[in-house]
Amino acid sequence: MMQETEIPLLRVSRLTHYYDYIVGCRNVSFDLYPGEVLGIVGESGSGKSTLLNCISARMEPTGGSVEYDTRAEGMRDLFGLTEAERRMLMRTDWGFVHQNPRDGLRMSVSAGANIGERLMAVGARVYEDIRESSADWLSRVEFDTERMDHLPSTFSGGMQQRVQIARNLVTGPRLIFMDEPTGGLDVSVQARLLDLLRELVDDLGLSAILVTHDLAVARLLSHRLMVMRGGEVVETGLTDQVLDDPQHPYSQLLVSSVLQA
Amino acid sequence: MTPANSGVALRVENLSKSFTLHAQGGISLPVLSRIDMAVQGGECVALVGPSGAGKSTLLKCIYANYLSDTGSIKMELNGETHDILNAAPRDIIRLRKESIGYVSQFLRVIPRISALEIVAGPLAPTDTPKDEALDRARTLLSRLNIPEHLWNLPPATFSGGEQQRVNIARGFAVHYPVLLLDEPTAALDRNNRDVVIELIREARDAGAALVGIFHDEEVRDAVADRLVTVQPLVEAA
């Protein structure tokens, strides 16, 4: 087949997490390749967020491994990195877009500072450069730069989400984690933001892992889908194949449960 | 005429496909059984058979939109053979970018994207310069008689026929070496139907391998070099 030698950006093997005796996720394995967007779908409590938190090193799993193709040293086991190395990865090469922008933003500093802060964390020091970069990223996410000195608390949910996205992209990450990125927004704002995310992911060639319970969002953004239930992956495949020809009883139920708008 | 893609071929062998409906007690509906078909570059094959025989299912299996049970689907492109049923999702995505196209009669509207951008969209990942892609989109939209004042609007509010024609334009934007057509002319007026016939012939003459479902016999006669019959299985069972 084509490109057998291609190296995955992320390799998850038999990842398992228990909350005491309760299964968070169990035995999850997959490779994510550069430029690939993987959607994780399933109902509430299916283990999507647990999985995302373990993969993104926000939580240490009970078992299994997560390896990442680091820029400096190639494939490394995430939990074999030092805390400092892991934090560096999270601040530069990765982004995490939370459903609630308040979880990803500092509400007490301006939009511009929220973005500049991430640049400073990787060593940027010249004020003019930082400000220019911040403004540039804010305009790329279609945020009115007139308001870059205002506090996020004065913005609408959609605007806050744009700032959060810009904050994540400013360091040129290769991998973005998204947890219901348009979940709390009304439909018209959601459509605009989805479209923006789709464009950014395409243009920047980003890899992404997207957790959502919204199958339309998954169809629009992801190349590949993983369906989870009870902490386990019950089906995985090309997004349109899983949605149009689901094989597992639970995937069939999930797809047939969606109201046609 | 020397076809540009003379190294193109699509081969379906011994293909079977059934649907298992878990919500209905796990009953299995066999749809395709032991289908064999070969299409060369520069050739247009029309699938014929009664409604429900599995013609669309066959196209969807070839496009990897549906999983097949057994058999094989292979695509030959410039000396390389691609095994569709065993390809990784990212390989399928790569093939769909430049090598295999699928045109149905339904447009999946993306909110806020203009008709022009929808048509030019498939050219974006093919390294076609943006202005060239937009030119190609304009040419297709005008050939398919979409009024110019609509080009910059999202097609959500267009009529059914207009949306269908935007979708056809999108399907023909990239010169795919393999092109699958699922009733592209259903419900089009004569004038636009003739445009689609022209587009199909152009693709074929440029060396593409085409497989289509055309219920309109006039269209079928105008484009098909050969017919392949898909038999319904239920009666046989």
Tab-separated table of C-alpha atoms in Angstrom:
chain	number	residue	atom	x	y	z
A	1	MET	CA	0.000	0.000	0.000
A	2	MET	CA	0.913	3.642	-0.111
A	3	GLN	CA	3.289	5.302	2.295
A	4	GLU	CA	3.854	2.363	4.591
A	5	THR	CA	6.873	4.104	6.006
A	6	GLU	CA	4.891	7.099	7.241
A	7	ILE	CA	5.388	7.688	10.947
A	8	PRO	CA	2.373	8.423	13.114
A	9	LEU	CA	2.354	11.639	15.095
A	10	LEU	CA	0.665	9.944	18.006
A	11	ARG	CA	0.451	6.298	18.948
A	12	VAL	CA	-1.994	5.174	21.614
A	13	SER	CA	-1.654	1.570	22.783
A	14	ARG	CA	-4.046	-0.316	25.051
A	15	LEU	CA	-4.836	2.824	26.955
A	16	THR	CA	-6.878	2.112	30.052
A	17	HIS	CA	-8.085	4.283	32.871
A	18	TYR	CA	-10.030	3.294	35.967
A	19	TYR	CA	-11.598	5.638	38.501
A	20	ASP	CA	-11.168	3.296	41.453
A	21	TYR	CA	-13.163	0.320	40.209
A	22	ILE	CA	-15.099	2.180	37.579
A	23	VAL	CA	-13.949	1.987	33.977
A	24	GLY	CA	-13.156	5.337	32.389
A	25	CYS	CA	-11.779	3.860	29.194
A	26	ARG	CA	-10.377	0.442	28.415
A	27	ASN	CA	-7.926	-0.960	25.922
A	28	VAL	CA	-8.002	1.876	23.417
A	29	SER	CA	-5.417	1.713	20.632
A	30	PHE	CA	-4.970	3.866	17.542
A	31	ASP	CA	-2.415	5.757	15.477
A	32	LEU	CA	-2.936	9.348	14.418
A	33	TYR	CA	-1.049	10.500	11.333
A	34	PRO	CA	0.035	14.029	10.438
A	35	GLY	CA	-2.865	16.038	9.012
A	36	GLU	CA	-5.463	13.568	10.239
A	37	VAL	CA	-8.543	14.599	12.215
A	38	LEU	CA	-9.982	11.870	14.421
A	39	GLY	CA	-13.476	12.278	15.820
A	40	ILE	CA	-14.466	10.456	19.007
A	41	VAL	CA	-18.231	10.063	19.371
A	42	GLY	CA	-20.487	8.385	21.896
A	43	GLU	CA	-23.077	9.282	24.499
A	44	SER	CA	-22.313	11.011	27.800
A	45	GLY	CA	-20.364	8.725	30.087
A	46	SER	CA	-18.958	6.658	27.223
A	47	GLY	CA	-15.387	7.572	28.146
A	48	LYS	CA	-14.685	10.160	25.445
A	49	SER	CA	-13.430	12.869	27.760
A	50	THR	CA	-11.470	10.452	29.965
A	51	LEU	CA	-9.714	9.215	26.851
A	52	LEU	CA	-9.017	12.749	25.633
A	53	ASN	CA	-7.636	13.762	29.016
A	54	CYS	CA	-5.327	10.749	29.150
A	55	ILE	CA	-4.055	11.225	25.602
A	56	SER	CA	-3.398	14.905	26.169
A	57	ALA	CA	-1.435	14.125	29.346
A	58	ARG	CA	-3.868	16.015	31.529
A	59	MET	CA	-4.468	12.801	33.426
A	60	GLU	CA	-2.187	9.803	33.929
A	61	PRO	CA	-3.850	6.599	32.707
A	62	THR	CA	-3.933	3.433	34.819
A	63	GLY	CA	-2.434	1.416	31.986
A	64	GLY	CA	-1.251	1.454	28.399
A	65	SER	CA	0.902	3.998	26.643
A	66	VAL	CA	0.757	7.187	24.613
A	67	GLU	CA	3.706	7.962	22.376
A	68	TYR	CA	4.239	11.231	20.531
A	69	ASP	CA	6.624	12.087	17.712
A	70	THR	CA	8.432	14.974	19.409
A	71	ARG	CA	10.253	17.526	17.249
A	72	ALA	CA	13.545	17.056	19.021
A	73	GLU	CA	13.752	13.371	19.848
A	74	GLY	CA	11.162	11.521	17.739
A	75	MET	CA	8.798	9.005	19.356
A	76	ARG	CA	8.655	9.392	23.142
A	77	ASP	CA	6.356	7.876	25.725
A	78	LEU	CA	4.426	10.793	27.214
A	79	PHE	CA	4.530	9.470	30.727
A	80	GLY	CA	8.256	8.813	30.454
A	81	LEU	CA	8.860	12.523	29.871
A	82	THR	CA	9.741	14.800	32.744
A	83	GLU	CA	6.987	17.084	34.001
A	84	ALA	CA	8.857	20.041	32.460
A	85	GLU	CA	9.124	18.346	29.060
A	86	ARG	CA	5.450	17.479	29.152
A	87	ARG	CA	4.441	21.024	30.044
A	88	MET	CA	6.595	22.366	27.224
A	89	LEU	CA	4.844	20.053	24.774
A	90	MET	CA	1.423	21.154	26.002
A	91	ARG	CA	2.354	24.811	25.708
A	92	THR	CA	3.940	24.708	22.266
A	93	ASP	CA	3.347	21.706	20.045
A	94	TRP	CA	-0.160	20.995	21.320
A	95	GLY	CA	-3.343	22.931	21.783
A	96	PHE	CA	-6.435	22.140	23.810
A	97	VAL	CA	-9.751	23.765	22.956
A	98	HIS	CA	-12.224	23.358	25.806
A	99	GLN	CA	-15.981	23.390	25.448
A	100	ASN	CA	-16.155	26.207	27.965
A	101	PRO	CA	-13.732	28.976	26.939
A	102	ARG	CA	-13.398	29.888	30.617
A	103	ASP	CA	-11.452	26.661	31.095
A	104	GLY	CA	-8.950	27.610	28.428
A	105	LEU	CA	-8.644	31.364	28.951
A	106	ARG	CA	-7.464	33.589	31.754
A	107	MET	CA	-10.507	35.725	32.345
A	108	SER	CA	-8.647	38.435	34.256
A	109	VAL	CA	-6.351	39.487	31.401
A	110	SER	CA	-7.190	40.936	27.977
A	111	ALA	CA	-7.740	38.926	24.792
A	112	GLY	CA	-4.376	40.102	23.453
A	113	ALA	CA	-2.598	39.135	26.672
A	114	ASN	CA	-4.216	35.698	26.633
A	115	ILE	CA	-2.522	35.053	23.334
A	116	GLY	CA	0.729	36.865	24.136
A	117	GLU	CA	1.063	34.829	27.313
A	118	ARG	CA	1.416	31.596	25.389
A	119	LEU	CA	4.064	33.167	23.162
A	120	MET	CA	5.992	34.439	26.184
A	121	ALA	CA	5.915	30.941	27.649
A	122	VAL	CA	8.002	29.815	24.687
A	123	GLY	CA	10.449	32.661	24.985
A	124	ALA	CA	9.019	35.615	23.040
A	125	ARG	CA	10.097	38.841	24.766
A	126	VAL	CA	9.737	41.745	22.330
A	127	TYR	CA	6.447	43.492	23.107
A	128	GLU	CA	5.811	44.734	19.558
A	129	ASP	CA	6.328	41.267	18.068
A	130	ILE	CA	4.064	39.649	20.618
A	131	ARG	CA	1.361	42.221	20.054
A	132	GLU	CA	1.616	41.885	16.291
A	133	SER	CA	1.378	38.101	16.462
A	134	SER	CA	-1.607	38.309	18.802
A	135	ALA	CA	-3.414	40.731	16.496
A	136	ASP	CA	-2.597	38.591	13.487
A	137	TRP	CA	-4.050	35.465	15.093
A	138	LEU	CA	-7.102	37.300	16.357
A	139	SER	CA	-7.868	38.469	12.842
A	140	ARG	CA	-7.335	34.969	11.465
A	141	VAL	CA	-10.067	33.705	13.771
A	142	GLU	CA	-12.242	36.628	12.609
A	143	PHE	CA	-12.086	38.472	15.904
A	144	ASP	CA	-12.359	42.267	15.790
A	145	THR	CA	-8.869	43.413	16.840
A	146	GLU	CA	-10.341	46.723	18.061
A	147	ARG	CA	-11.356	44.708	21.089
A	148	MET	CA	-8.104	42.911	21.768
A	149	ASP	CA	-7.444	44.977	24.897
A	150	HIS	CA	-10.779	44.080	26.466
A	151	LEU	CA	-11.339	41.358	29.037
A	152	PRO	CA	-12.810	38.037	27.847
A	153	SER	CA	-15.646	38.436	30.354
A	154	THR	CA	-17.023	41.253	28.163
A	155	PHE	CA	-17.205	38.981	25.081
A	156	SER	CA	-19.981	36.719	23.820
A	157	GLY	CA	-19.456	32.959	24.021
A	158	GLY	CA	-18.595	32.793	20.323
A	159	MET	CA	-15.987	35.563	20.656
A	160	GLN	CA	-14.462	33.900	23.723
A	161	GLN	CA	-14.195	30.663	21.778
A	162	ARG	CA	-12.355	32.492	18.970
A	163	VAL	CA	-9.878	33.905	21.455
A	164	GLN	CA	-9.338	30.453	22.916
A	165	ILE	CA	-8.664	29.042	19.451
A	166	ALA	CA	-6.222	31.856	18.617
A	167	ARG	CA	-4.438	31.314	21.936
A	168	ASN	CA	-3.951	27.667	21.017
A	169	LEU	CA	-2.743	28.269	17.487
A	170	VAL	CA	-0.286	31.096	18.088
A	171	THR	CA	2.625	28.768	18.901
A	172	GLY	CA	2.196	26.787	15.668
A	173	PRO	CA	1.115	23.483	17.245
A	174	ARG	CA	0.978	20.249	15.287
A	175	LEU	CA	-1.762	18.606	17.337
A	176	ILE	CA	-4.981	20.093	18.681
A	177	PHE	CA	-7.347	18.450	21.136
A	178	MET	CA	-10.918	19.660	21.026
A	179	ASP	CA	-13.592	18.812	23.576
A	180	GLU	CA	-17.032	19.757	22.193
A	181	PRO	CA	-15.561	22.976	20.759
A	182	THR	CA	-18.916	24.354	19.652
A	183	GLY	CA	-21.000	22.742	22.369
A	184	GLY	CA	-22.209	25.759	24.276
A	185	LEU	CA	-22.923	28.011	21.305
A	186	ASP	CA	-26.171	28.781	19.518
A	187	VAL	CA	-26.626	27.269	16.087
A	188	SER	CA	-25.685	30.231	13.879
A	189	VAL	CA	-22.506	30.934	15.829
A	190	GLN	CA	-21.729	27.234	15.840
A	191	ALA	CA	-21.893	27.015	12.037
A	192	ARG	CA	-19.506	29.954	11.589
A	193	LEU	CA	-17.067	28.586	14.109
A	194	LEU	CA	-17.131	25.079	12.657
A	195	ASP	CA	-16.439	26.466	9.260
A	196	LEU	CA	-13.528	28.454	10.660
A	197	LEU	CA	-12.110	25.388	12.422
A	198	ARG	CA	-12.413	23.338	9.246
A	199	GLU	CA	-10.506	25.964	7.273
A	200	LEU	CA	-7.789	26.368	9.890
A	201	VAL	CA	-7.220	22.632	10.215
A	202	ASP	CA	-7.009	22.305	6.410
A	203	ASP	CA	-4.789	25.339	5.872
A	204	LEU	CA	-2.372	24.568	8.686
A	205	GLY	CA	-2.323	20.815	8.040
A	206	LEU	CA	-3.051	20.216	11.728
A	207	SER	CA	-3.738	16.883	13.295
A	208	ALA	CA	-6.655	16.943	15.675
A	209	ILE	CA	-8.600	14.785	18.065
A	210	LEU	CA	-12.154	15.984	18.401
A	211	VAL	CA	-14.553	14.781	21.055
A	212	THR	CA	-18.175	15.458	20.279
A	213	HIS	CA	-21.591	13.925	20.725
A	214	ASP	CA	-22.811	15.829	17.651
A	215	LEU	CA	-22.550	13.582	14.599
A	216	ALA	CA	-22.973	16.501	12.178
A	217	VAL	CA	-19.955	18.214	13.739
A	218	ALA	CA	-18.019	14.957	13.493
A	219	ARG	CA	-18.947	14.564	9.824
A	220	LEU	CA	-17.898	18.076	8.958
A	221	LEU	CA	-14.561	18.099	10.754
A	222	SER	CA	-13.169	14.602	11.062
A	223	HIS	CA	-11.615	12.193	8.574
A	224	ARG	CA	-11.940	9.190	10.797
A	225	LEU	CA	-14.322	8.240	13.598
A	226	MET	CA	-14.105	6.197	16.727
A	227	VAL	CA	-17.387	5.216	18.401
A	228	MET	CA	-17.159	4.649	22.144
A	229	ARG	CA	-19.471	2.963	24.551
A	230	GLY	CA	-18.905	1.992	28.171
A	231	GLY	CA	-15.277	3.065	27.954
A	232	GLU	CA	-14.469	0.887	24.962
A	233	VAL	CA	-14.133	1.560	21.264
A	234	VAL	CA	-16.905	-0.377	19.535
A	235	GLU	CA	-16.262	0.774	15.985
A	236	THR	CA	-13.724	2.760	14.053
A	237	GLY	CA	-13.392	3.751	10.401
A	238	LEU	CA	-13.650	6.418	7.767
A	239	THR	CA	-16.121	9.052	9.043
A	240	ASP	CA	-18.700	8.763	6.275
A	241	GLN	CA	-18.490	4.965	6.334
A	242	VAL	CA	-19.182	4.780	10.069
A	243	LEU	CA	-22.077	7.229	9.748
A	244	ASP	CA	-23.599	5.809	6.532
A	245	ASP	CA	-22.882	2.098	7.025
A	246	PRO	CA	-22.410	1.575	10.772
A	247	GLN	CA	-21.611	-2.019	11.709
A	248	HIS	CA	-21.875	-2.240	15.485
A	249	PRO	CA	-25.333	-2.356	17.093
A	250	TYR	CA	-24.497	0.688	19.198
A	251	SER	CA	-23.225	2.724	16.212
A	252	GLN	CA	-26.415	1.853	14.346
A	253	LEU	CA	-28.468	3.016	17.299
A	254	LEU	CA	-26.443	6.224	17.622
A	255	VAL	CA	-26.802	7.103	13.938
A	256	SER	CA	-30.503	6.241	13.798
A	257	SER	CA	-31.244	8.275	16.924
A	258	VAL	CA	-30.403	11.601	15.314
A	259	LEU	CA	-33.388	13.769	14.480
A	260	GLN	CA	-33.339	14.903	10.866
A	261	ALA	CA	-33.299	18.704	10.895
B	1	MET	CA	-7.762	9.640	-29.571
B	2	THR	CA	-5.158	8.732	-26.975
B	3	PRO	CA	-6.631	8.843	-23.495
B	4	ALA	CA	-4.580	10.808	-20.987
B	5	ASN	CA	-5.032	8.214	-18.261
B	6	SER	CA	-4.488	5.040	-20.208
B	7	GLY	CA	-3.124	3.355	-17.080
B	8	VAL	CA	-6.477	3.620	-15.300
B	9	ALA	CA	-8.604	0.639	-14.457
B	10	LEU	CA	-11.175	-0.331	-11.887
B	11	ARG	CA	-11.736	-3.995	-11.114
B	12	VAL	CA	-14.481	-5.383	-8.928
B	13	GLU	CA	-14.258	-9.121	-8.289
B	14	ASN	CA	-16.615	-11.459	-6.534
B	15	LEU	CA	-17.985	-8.597	-4.432
B	16	SER	CA	-20.677	-9.290	-1.858
B	17	LYS	CA	-22.372	-6.886	0.500
B	18	SER	CA	-25.130	-7.359	3.039
B	19	PHE	CA	-26.589	-5.135	5.715
B	20	THR	CA	-27.103	-6.469	9.224
B	21	LEU	CA	-29.864	-4.605	11.025
B	22	HIS	CA	-29.199	-4.988	14.730
B	23	ALA	CA	-32.283	-3.026	15.764
B	24	GLN	CA	-34.426	-5.508	13.803
B	25	GLY	CA	-33.189	-8.564	15.655
B	26	GLY	CA	-29.982	-8.775	13.645
B	27	ILE	CA	-31.615	-9.746	10.368
B	28	SER	CA	-29.267	-9.744	7.430
B	29	LEU	CA	-30.215	-8.224	4.090
B	30	PRO	CA	-27.994	-9.459	1.295
B	31	VAL	CA	-27.765	-6.775	-1.387
B	32	LEU	CA	-24.864	-7.672	-3.649
B	33	SER	CA	-23.577	-11.145	-4.369
B	34	ARG	CA	-20.523	-12.024	-6.395
B	35	ILE	CA	-20.401	-8.940	-8.541
B	36	ASP	CA	-17.681	-8.855	-11.194
B	37	MET	CA	-16.981	-5.760	-13.218
B	38	ALA	CA	-13.997	-4.220	-14.935
B	39	VAL	CA	-13.824	-0.678	-16.289
B	40	GLN	CA	-10.912	0.740	-18.253
B	41	GLY	CA	-9.831	4.333	-18.590
B	42	GLY	CA	-11.678	6.044	-21.450
B	43	GLU	CA	-14.770	3.948	-20.855
B	44	CYS	CA	-18.179	4.678	-19.328
B	45	VAL	CA	-20.118	1.752	-17.888
B	46	ALA	CA	-23.781	2.103	-16.954
B	47	LEU	CA	-25.196	-0.017	-14.166
B	48	VAL	CA	-28.673	-1.278	-14.954
B	49	GLY	CA	-31.201	-3.275	-12.978
B	50	PRO	CA	-34.463	-2.649	-11.172
B	51	SER	CA	-34.746	-0.205	-8.333
B	52	GLY	CA	-33.432	-1.783	-5.135
B	53	ALA	CA	-31.077	-4.143	-6.957
B	54	GLY	CA	-28.048	-2.583	-5.280
B	55	LYS	CA	-26.653	-0.287	-7.979
B	56	SER	CA	-26.074	2.625	-5.587
B	57	THR	CA	-24.720	0.233	-2.974
B	58	LEU	CA	-22.133	-0.961	-5.488
B	59	LEU	CA	-21.010	2.614	-6.187
B	60	LYS	CA	-20.800	3.305	-2.452
B	61	CYS	CA	-18.703	0.165	-1.899
B	62	ILE	CA	-16.310	1.321	-4.628
B	63	TYR	CA	-16.066	4.750	-2.995
B	64	ALA	CA	-15.457	3.015	0.382
B	65	ASN	CA	-18.482	4.793	1.793
B	66	TYR	CA	-19.923	1.321	2.489
B	67	LEU	CA	-17.937	-1.635	3.770
B	68	SER	CA	-18.012	-4.744	1.606
B	69	ASP	CA	-18.292	-8.262	3.041
B	70	THR	CA	-16.094	-10.247	0.674
B	71	GLY	CA	-14.423	-9.949	-2.697
B	72	SER	CA	-12.106	-7.251	-3.913
B	73	ILE	CA	-12.122	-3.793	-5.433
B	74	LYS	CA	-8.893	-2.679	-7.022
B	75	MET	CA	-7.978	0.565	-8.710
B	76	GLU	CA	-5.018	0.808	-11.015
B	77	LEU	CA	-3.475	4.233	-11.392
B	78	ASN	CA	-0.215	4.979	-13.152
B	79	GLY	CA	1.153	1.524	-12.545
B	80	GLU	CA	0.114	1.389	-8.888
B	81	THR	CA	-2.630	-0.880	-7.624
B	82	HIS	CA	-4.822	0.318	-4.777
B	83	ASP	CA	-6.729	-2.277	-2.802
B	84	ILE	CA	-9.826	-0.346	-1.734
B	85	LEU	CA	-11.162	-2.908	0.739
B	86	ASN	CA	-7.883	-3.118	2.648
B	87	ALA	CA	-6.841	0.519	2.483
B	88	ALA	CA	-6.399	2.562	5.667
B	89	PRO	CA	-8.799	5.508	6.053
B	90	ARG	CA	-6.020	7.961	5.269
B	91	ASP	CA	-5.251	6.120	2.029
B	92	ILE	CA	-8.910	6.354	1.020
B	93	ILE	CA	-8.915	10.049	1.839
B	94	ARG	CA	-5.831	10.499	-0.300
B	95	LEU	CA	-7.445	8.603	-3.194
B	96	ARG	CA	-10.604	10.690	-2.890
B	97	LYS	CA	-8.596	13.896	-3.155
B	98	GLU	CA	-7.266	13.324	-6.620
B	99	SER	CA	-8.186	9.929	-7.935
B	100	ILE	CA	-11.754	8.934	-7.300
B	101	GLY	CA	-14.813	11.163	-7.453
B	102	TYR	CA	-18.431	10.528	-6.576
B	103	VAL	CA	-21.357	12.592	-7.791
B	104	SER	CA	-24.828	12.068	-6.392
B	105	GLN	CA	-27.871	14.183	-7.005
B	106	PHE	CA	-27.797	15.621	-3.496
B	107	LEU	CA	-25.731	18.531	-2.304
B	108	ARG	CA	-24.516	18.440	1.278
B	109	VAL	CA	-24.685	22.124	2.080
B	110	ILE	CA	-22.004	23.542	4.333
B	111	PRO	CA	-23.252	26.594	6.232
B	112	ARG	CA	-21.902	29.959	5.094
B	113	ILE	CA	-19.864	28.644	2.138
B	114	SER	CA	-20.693	30.184	-1.236
B	115	ALA	CA	-21.616	28.123	-4.289
B	116	LEU	CA	-18.359	29.182	-5.943
B	117	GLU	CA	-16.278	27.976	-3.002
B	118	ILE	CA	-18.236	24.741	-2.741
B	119	VAL	CA	-17.460	23.974	-6.366
B	120	ALA	CA	-13.794	24.998	-6.062
B	121	GLY	CA	-13.449	23.189	-2.705
B	122	PRO	CA	-12.288	19.794	-4.007
B	123	LEU	CA	-9.427	21.531	-5.874
B	124	ALA	CA	-7.980	23.015	-2.672
B	125	PRO	CA	-6.042	19.903	-1.560
B	126	THR	CA	-4.780	19.206	-5.103
B	127	ASP	CA	-2.182	21.990	-5.218
B	128	THR	CA	-4.241	23.873	-7.793
B	129	PRO	CA	-3.624	27.612	-7.354
B	130	LYS	CA	-6.652	29.324	-5.808
B	131	ASP	CA	-7.373	31.607	-8.781
B	132	GLU	CA	-7.183	28.689	-11.184
B	133	ALA	CA	-9.567	26.709	-8.958
B	134	LEU	CA	-12.030	29.607	-8.882
B	135	ASP	CA	-11.803	29.967	-12.668
B	136	ARG	CA	-12.612	26.305	-13.102
B	137	ALA	CA	-15.550	26.703	-10.677
B	138	ARG	CA	-16.875	29.719	-12.608
B	139	THR	CA	-16.632	27.848	-15.890
B	140	LEU	CA	-18.559	24.883	-14.497
B	141	LEU	CA	-21.220	27.012	-12.813
B	142	SER	CA	-21.846	28.963	-15.993
B	143	ARG	CA	-21.900	25.838	-18.143
B	144	LEU	CA	-24.514	24.415	-15.773
B	145	ASN	CA	-26.519	27.632	-16.063
B	146	ILE	CA	-26.308	28.799	-12.465
B	147	PRO	CA	-26.996	32.552	-12.685
B	148	GLU	CA	-23.908	34.580	-11.867
B	149	HIS	CA	-25.612	36.576	-9.116
B	150	LEU	CA	-25.943	33.347	-7.098
B	151	TRP	CA	-22.292	32.336	-7.217
B	152	ASN	CA	-21.294	34.166	-4.084
B	153	LEU	CA	-24.265	32.975	-2.026
B	154	PRO	CA	-24.443	29.825	0.083
B	155	PRO	CA	-26.700	27.367	-1.792
B	156	ALA	CA	-28.888	26.592	1.245
B	157	THR	CA	-31.609	28.826	-0.192
B	158	PHE	CA	-31.246	27.675	-3.828
B	159	SER	CA	-33.918	25.610	-5.549
B	160	GLY	CA	-33.521	21.835	-5.604
B	161	GLY	CA	-32.437	21.869	-9.239
B	162	GLU	CA	-29.889	24.612	-8.632
B	163	GLN	CA	-28.408	22.742	-5.659
B	164	GLN	CA	-28.189	19.616	-7.763
B	165	ARG	CA	-26.305	21.478	-10.487
B	166	VAL	CA	-23.923	23.036	-7.943
B	167	ASN	CA	-23.237	19.505	-6.752
B	168	ILE	CA	-22.524	18.279	-10.274
B	169	ALA	CA	-20.179	21.207	-10.869
B	170	ARG	CA	-18.375	20.275	-7.643
B	171	GLY	CA	-18.112	16.642	-8.751
B	172	PHE	CA	-16.479	17.625	-12.048
B	173	ALA	CA	-14.098	20.252	-10.622
B	174	VAL	CA	-11.236	17.784	-10.260
B	175	HIS	CA	-10.357	15.639	-13.282
B	176	TYR	CA	-10.638	12.359	-11.396
B	177	PRO	CA	-9.305	9.304	-13.231
B	178	VAL	CA	-12.168	7.279	-11.723
B	179	LEU	CA	-15.587	8.880	-11.487
B	180	LEU	CA	-18.755	7.393	-9.998
B	181	LEU	CA	-22.096	8.923	-10.952
B	182	ASP	CA	-25.311	8.173	-9.045
B	183	GLU	CA	-28.153	9.498	-11.186
B	184	PRO	CA	-26.522	12.842	-11.857
B	185	THR	CA	-29.244	13.925	-14.284
B	186	ALA	CA	-32.322	12.986	-12.247
B	187	ALA	CA	-34.814	15.865	-12.365
B	188	LEU	CA	-32.719	18.117	-14.604
B	189	ASP	CA	-34.308	19.897	-17.553
B	190	ARG	CA	-33.255	18.897	-21.066
B	191	ASN	CA	-30.835	21.755	-21.469
B	192	ASN	CA	-28.894	21.028	-18.293
B	193	ARG	CA	-29.081	17.316	-18.901
B	194	ASP	CA	-27.261	17.870	-22.173
B	195	VAL	CA	-24.547	19.801	-20.331
B	196	VAL	CA	-24.042	16.863	-17.972
B	197	ILE	CA	-23.844	14.500	-20.953
B	198	GLU	CA	-21.114	16.718	-22.384
B	199	LEU	CA	-19.213	16.765	-19.093
B	200	ILE	CA	-19.354	12.981	-18.856
B	201	ARG	CA	-18.126	12.567	-22.430
B	202	GLU	CA	-15.301	15.031	-21.862
B	203	ALA	CA	-14.144	13.129	-18.773
B	204	ARG	CA	-14.310	9.844	-20.661
B	205	ASP	CA	-12.444	11.207	-23.668
B	206	ALA	CA	-9.776	12.547	-21.320
B	207	GLY	CA	-9.202	8.960	-20.183
B	208	ALA	CA	-11.285	8.627	-17.026
B	209	ALA	CA	-12.962	5.353	-16.080
B	210	LEU	CA	-16.625	6.118	-15.357
B	211	VAL	CA	-19.332	4.050	-13.712
B	212	GLY	CA	-22.810	5.495	-13.541
B	213	ILE	CA	-26.450	4.914	-12.790
B	214	PHE	CA	-28.649	6.689	-15.329
B	215	HIS	CA	-32.357	6.016	-15.138
B	216	ASP	CA	-32.919	8.349	-18.064
B	217	GLU	CA	-32.475	6.086	-21.078
B	218	GLU	CA	-31.596	8.935	-23.402
B	219	VAL	CA	-28.724	9.908	-21.136
B	220	ARG	CA	-27.626	6.301	-20.801
B	221	ASP	CA	-27.604	5.811	-24.562
B	222	ALA	CA	-25.685	9.039	-24.993
B	223	VAL	CA	-22.840	8.230	-22.574
B	224	ALA	CA	-22.588	4.492	-21.904
B	225	ASP	CA	-20.148	2.317	-23.821
B	226	ARG	CA	-21.331	-0.798	-22.039
B	227	LEU	CA	-24.031	-1.952	-19.615
B	228	VAL	CA	-23.508	-4.044	-16.500
B	229	THR	CA	-26.613	-5.586	-14.985
B	230	VAL	CA	-27.034	-5.744	-11.237
B	231	GLN	CA	-29.599	-8.405	-10.318
B	232	PRO	CA	-31.764	-8.121	-7.240
B	233	LEU	CA	-31.001	-10.917	-4.766
B	234	VAL	CA	-34.212	-11.070	-2.815
B	235	GLU	CA	-36.181	-12.791	-5.582
B	236	ALA	CA	-33.402	-15.276	-6.114
B	237	ALA	CA	-33.333	-16.231	-2.453
